[in-house]
Amino acid sequence: MGILEKIAEIEGEMKRTQKNKATEYHLGLLKGKLARYRAELVEVKSGGPKGEGFDVKRSGDARVAMIGFPSVGKSTLLSNITDTEAAVSNIDFTTLQATPGRWEYNGAVIQLLDLPGIIEGASQGIGRGKQVVSTARTADLILMMLDATKSHLQRPLLEKELEAVGIRLNKQVPNIYYKVKTGGGISYNATCKQSHLTEKFVYQLLHQYRIFNAEVLVREDVTIDDFIDVVVGNRIHLPCLYVYNKIDAITIEEVDRIAREDHTVVVSIEKDLNMDALKQAIWDSLDLLRVYTKRHGEFPDFSEGLILRKGATVEECCRAIHKTLLDTFKYALVWGKSSKHNPQRAGLSHLLCNDDVIQIVRK
């Protein structure tokens, strides 16, 4: 029996099983098996024949991958905000390869990736969709393109395909310490009361994965799915922005209802409606910082800023300027939101905020 048949068999059993307290443990073990088979499906066997992939060379400060069903406006958006001329047509599957575009915004260079349209069952390889959703794992942000004139089921269907390849959308990484050891058995501890996870389930799931020596420390109330994700270890947690296109073809009441959903932007790319809000939403979702540098005795250079990730430290800023700067680093002077007073003398571990100004003092 192949992996796809095993996955279908487990999914069938899960559908037949009623969901209640008595079956929660059994369903959890089935989810564990399902996650293991899906992980095997995603992994590419080394040494095998190489197929034509969709991935392209990464460039810029961040990568945004556009995911959606055919003919929802992905190529139109790429042509609208970048210099790339993508093939645009009303015919499905016009885009057959990943098309990258370069977009500059707030001083940052963002790579926008137009991926081919996917269909239901893409995570299992239907329509070469497995390559599409796997490419999305390399992005910093998922831009889920949706058609406002079509069924509302398109969103959960796309989320299901991404979940199947280990992509978790708009979710925090579970606060669970997990480490496989060489001996000592399984040690399980929880610092707070658990609503779903039990010690019995932890032992059974780890044994199912043939893990007999491990340390598990749960620091928050988590679900069974959260623990399975930690054990499998190939999960990617990414922010996702849901973009509903073609709002000019629906009523204003429907637009208002959709716009109130979390992580959602409504636009009409063809009519150029609400495009500025979309660009700002992409920037906010990427959580990028812009930091300006200053030389001793001179004004800060506000013409060009350094683009860093949220949570970046002075050390990462030094690496972004030049990799050898850390060898002669003495301390930094920081002006801005992250400083208690202006300027503040800071070390390498100091956390920076957006629009901070930094001066590096060398030995």
XYZ file of C-alpha atoms in Angstrom:
363
model
C 0.000 0.000 0.000
C 1.440 3.391 -1.053
C 1.599 6.547 1.062
C -1.372 8.146 -0.689
C -3.511 5.060 -0.027
C -2.463 5.039 3.649
C -3.334 8.741 3.956
C -6.742 8.157 2.338
C -7.409 5.210 4.668
C -6.601 7.234 7.809
C -8.655 10.224 6.621
C -11.586 7.877 5.962
C -11.361 6.423 9.472
C -11.199 9.930 10.980
C -14.348 10.950 9.091
C -16.203 7.845 10.341
C -15.165 8.433 13.970
C -17.440 10.637 16.058
C -15.686 13.513 17.822
C -16.165 13.471 21.593
C -14.156 13.070 24.797
C -14.108 9.279 24.490
C -12.627 9.306 20.970
C -10.273 12.280 21.412
C -7.324 10.033 22.323
C -7.888 7.706 19.344
C -8.269 10.626 16.930
C -5.044 12.119 18.264
C -3.086 8.950 17.449
C -4.638 8.896 13.965
C -3.541 12.509 13.467
C -0.042 11.487 14.501
C 0.062 8.754 11.844
C -1.393 11.115 9.257
C 1.243 13.771 10.020
C 4.049 11.211 9.645
C 2.821 10.011 6.231
C 2.294 13.577 5.008
C 5.826 14.460 6.108
C 7.131 11.511 4.076
C 5.090 12.731 1.107
C 6.643 16.219 1.284
C 10.237 15.013 1.631
C 12.183 14.723 -1.598
C 14.218 11.532 -1.771
C 17.875 12.308 -2.481
C 19.435 10.494 -5.429
C 16.128 10.158 -7.271
C 15.273 11.737 -10.608
C 14.997 15.517 -10.451
C 11.813 16.995 -11.789
C 11.248 20.508 -13.058
C 10.761 22.736 -10.037
C 9.089 26.110 -9.553
C 11.602 27.608 -7.145
C 13.626 30.632 -8.236
C 16.681 32.297 -6.738
C 15.856 34.320 -3.653
C 16.596 38.040 -3.837
C 15.766 41.234 -1.962
C 14.983 41.742 1.719
C 11.878 39.517 1.808
C 9.906 37.089 -0.341
C 6.114 37.102 -0.757
C 4.488 34.068 -2.423
C 1.071 34.430 -4.070
C -1.108 31.334 -3.713
C -4.562 30.896 -5.222
C -6.824 29.056 -7.584
C -6.513 29.803 -11.331
C -7.720 33.178 -12.687
C -8.018 35.057 -9.374
C -5.686 37.932 -10.344
C -2.203 36.834 -9.207
C -0.502 37.722 -12.501
C -2.458 40.978 -12.733
C -1.241 41.993 -9.267
C 2.360 41.122 -10.178
C 2.176 43.303 -13.299
C 0.480 46.100 -11.329
C 3.035 46.641 -8.549
C 6.253 45.384 -10.210
C 7.999 45.936 -13.532
C 7.434 42.297 -14.510
C 5.076 41.730 -17.421
C 3.282 38.517 -16.467
C 0.969 36.667 -18.847
C -2.601 37.738 -18.050
C -5.662 35.933 -19.454
C -9.172 34.825 -18.536
C -8.124 31.260 -19.382
C -7.194 29.041 -16.422
C -3.551 27.962 -15.896
C -2.050 30.817 -17.936
C 0.895 30.853 -15.494
C 2.805 27.564 -15.702
C 6.051 28.566 -13.920
C 6.919 30.679 -10.894
C 7.294 34.281 -12.069
C 9.338 36.585 -9.792
C 8.921 40.354 -9.617
C 10.925 43.077 -7.861
C 8.974 45.581 -5.768
C 10.485 48.491 -3.811
C 8.518 49.831 -0.868
C 9.632 51.944 2.128
C 13.237 51.441 1.110
C 12.946 47.637 1.072
C 13.309 45.389 -1.954
C 10.580 42.734 -1.842
C 10.476 39.735 -4.169
C 6.920 38.949 -5.249
C 6.485 35.391 -6.502
C 3.554 34.549 -8.778
C 2.983 30.795 -8.404
C 0.822 28.762 -10.836
C -2.810 28.288 -9.845
C -3.509 25.188 -7.762
C -6.521 22.898 -7.507
C -7.958 20.733 -4.755
C -5.587 17.866 -3.936
C -2.487 19.915 -4.830
C -0.591 18.784 -1.704
C -0.757 15.187 -3.007
C 0.740 16.160 -6.375
C -2.422 16.762 -8.432
C -1.703 19.318 -11.159
C 1.922 19.635 -10.012
C 0.471 21.424 -7.009
C 2.896 19.726 -4.626
C 5.737 21.758 -6.146
C 3.696 24.951 -5.870
C 2.791 24.627 -2.188
C 6.288 23.386 -1.319
C 7.773 26.505 -2.932
C 5.532 28.562 -0.656
C 7.505 27.178 2.323
C 10.465 29.368 1.270
C 8.457 32.607 1.549
C 8.321 35.138 4.392
C 4.654 35.900 3.741
C 1.818 34.043 2.005
C -0.459 36.248 -0.080
C -3.598 34.158 -0.560
C -5.424 35.510 -3.592
C -9.190 34.899 -3.531
C -12.042 35.756 -5.894
C -14.709 37.794 -4.092
C -17.322 36.693 -6.640
C -16.849 32.963 -6.013
C -17.600 30.517 -3.202
C -16.341 31.220 0.321
C -15.101 27.618 0.427
C -12.036 28.556 -1.634
C -10.274 29.922 1.454
C -10.594 26.790 3.663
C -9.687 24.583 0.680
C -6.426 26.487 0.134
C -5.679 26.462 3.865
C -6.158 22.687 3.897
C -3.637 22.207 1.054
C -1.037 24.344 2.838
C -1.671 22.597 6.165
C -1.050 19.242 4.454
C 2.522 20.250 3.544
C 3.309 21.565 7.022
C 2.579 25.297 6.571
C 0.817 26.861 9.558
C -0.829 30.201 8.772
C -0.996 33.075 11.270
C -0.145 30.785 14.198
C 2.530 31.121 16.866
C 5.106 28.392 17.360
C 3.920 26.249 20.334
C 5.865 26.970 23.522
C 7.043 23.382 23.961
C 10.582 22.268 24.773
C 11.227 18.925 23.087
C 14.530 17.081 22.824
C 15.308 13.489 21.873
C 17.916 11.899 24.183
C 20.035 8.758 24.097
C 18.727 7.334 27.375
C 16.676 7.914 30.505
C 13.228 7.200 29.047
C 10.557 9.812 28.407
C 10.272 12.762 30.783
C 7.038 14.799 30.565
C 6.254 17.974 32.527
C 3.736 20.803 32.078
C 3.976 24.188 33.794
C 0.227 24.833 33.421
C -3.002 22.834 33.261
C -3.587 21.148 29.898
C -7.070 21.074 28.350
C -6.280 18.500 25.649
C -2.773 17.074 26.035
C -2.248 14.185 28.467
C 0.850 12.337 29.623
C -0.569 9.078 28.264
C -0.993 10.575 24.792
C 2.568 12.003 24.825
C 3.998 8.548 25.634
C 1.861 6.772 23.019
C 2.612 9.272 20.255
C 6.364 9.181 20.866
C 6.316 5.373 20.891
C 4.379 5.506 17.610
C 7.312 7.470 16.161
C 9.732 4.963 17.734
C 11.055 7.548 20.187
C 11.677 6.017 23.621
C 14.012 8.611 25.189
C 13.014 12.251 25.170
C 12.403 15.298 27.348
C 9.126 17.196 26.950
C 8.316 20.456 28.748
C 5.013 22.173 27.890
C 4.902 25.853 28.915
C 1.374 26.741 27.732
C -2.025 25.149 27.144
C -1.599 23.450 23.760
C -3.675 21.220 21.514
C -2.858 17.710 20.338
C -2.119 19.127 16.869
C 0.430 21.543 18.365
C 2.332 18.702 20.030
C 2.274 16.608 16.845
C 3.736 19.572 14.932
C 6.618 19.817 17.418
C 7.387 16.083 17.200
C 7.242 15.956 13.392
C 9.551 18.989 13.280
C 9.078 20.062 9.641
C 6.390 22.672 10.255
C 6.750 26.236 8.976
C 4.827 29.047 10.695
C 4.155 31.891 8.255
C 2.020 35.034 8.290
C -0.761 35.039 5.717
C -2.674 37.922 4.153
C -6.018 37.082 2.529
C -6.610 39.293 -0.524
C -10.110 39.296 -2.026
C -9.999 40.582 -5.608
C -12.820 41.782 -7.926
C -14.779 43.637 -5.224
C -16.207 45.886 -7.954
C -18.432 42.953 -8.982
C -20.169 42.458 -5.581
C -22.402 44.575 -3.347
C -21.025 47.101 -0.850
C -22.608 45.089 2.002
C -20.659 41.995 0.922
C -17.444 44.038 0.661
C -17.969 45.362 4.186
C -18.556 41.857 5.563
C -15.409 40.418 3.960
C -13.236 43.408 4.926
C -14.008 42.872 8.631
C -12.384 39.414 8.659
C -8.948 39.047 10.275
C -5.827 39.435 8.107
C -7.988 40.427 5.131
C -7.719 43.131 2.445
C -10.331 43.748 -0.251
C -9.200 45.126 -3.622
C -10.013 45.436 -7.277
C -6.712 45.233 -9.115
C -8.236 45.971 -12.520
C -10.067 49.080 -11.210
C -7.108 50.062 -8.951
C -9.308 50.110 -5.827
C -7.686 49.978 -2.358
C -4.251 49.103 -3.760
C -2.393 51.459 -1.395
C -3.980 49.696 1.585
C -2.834 46.337 0.180
C 0.772 47.525 -0.161
C 0.783 48.839 3.396
C -0.792 45.602 4.679
C 1.958 43.552 2.998
C 4.610 45.747 4.627
C 2.966 45.451 8.061
C 2.601 41.665 7.746
C 6.280 41.219 6.864
C 7.297 42.871 10.170
C 10.374 44.523 8.685
C 12.389 47.226 10.439
C 14.107 50.187 8.807
C 17.182 51.370 10.731
C 19.322 54.364 9.782
C 23.062 54.662 10.314
C 25.043 57.671 11.542
C 28.713 58.546 11.419
C 30.444 60.356 14.286
C 29.913 64.126 14.066
C 27.530 63.856 11.102
C 23.766 63.845 10.587
C 22.038 60.483 10.081
C 21.725 59.188 6.525
C 17.950 59.095 6.007
C 18.243 58.478 2.265
C 19.000 54.773 2.690
C 18.064 52.610 5.652
C 19.047 49.090 6.625
C 16.165 46.609 6.338
C 16.118 44.105 9.216
C 13.700 41.537 10.641
C 11.486 42.331 13.625
C 13.378 41.473 16.802
C 16.757 42.310 15.235
C 19.607 43.230 17.581
C 22.621 45.528 17.285
C 24.671 42.425 16.411
C 22.468 41.643 13.383
C 22.657 45.289 12.338
C 26.470 45.107 12.419
C 26.400 41.978 10.253
C 24.125 43.739 7.770
C 26.590 46.656 7.487
C 29.697 44.462 7.155
C 30.542 41.005 8.484
C 33.945 42.153 9.866
C 32.462 45.008 11.900
C 31.916 42.743 14.911
C 35.670 42.159 15.244
C 36.273 45.820 16.170
C 32.888 46.563 17.813
C 33.105 48.482 21.121
C 29.552 49.741 21.670
C 26.671 51.397 19.805
C 24.816 54.679 20.311
C 21.101 54.335 19.596
C 18.432 57.012 19.093
C 14.744 56.163 18.734
C 11.944 54.094 20.238
C 14.227 51.336 21.535
C 16.368 53.719 23.620
C 15.513 54.833 27.163
C 17.241 58.163 26.493
C 18.808 59.734 23.394
C 21.398 58.535 22.714
C 21.615 55.294 24.683
C 24.837 53.318 24.869
C 23.992 49.758 23.868
C 25.643 46.375 23.470
C 25.241 43.683 20.842
C 22.083 42.196 22.430
C 20.110 45.482 22.358
C 16.781 45.086 20.481
C 16.147 47.663 17.765
C 12.845 49.260 16.723
C 11.602 50.697 13.448
C 13.180 54.044 12.407
C 15.952 53.823 15.016
C 19.240 55.607 14.337
C 22.442 53.759 15.217
C 26.095 54.779 15.417
C 28.742 52.080 15.789
C 31.750 52.947 17.941
C 34.811 50.827 17.164
C 37.786 49.928 19.336
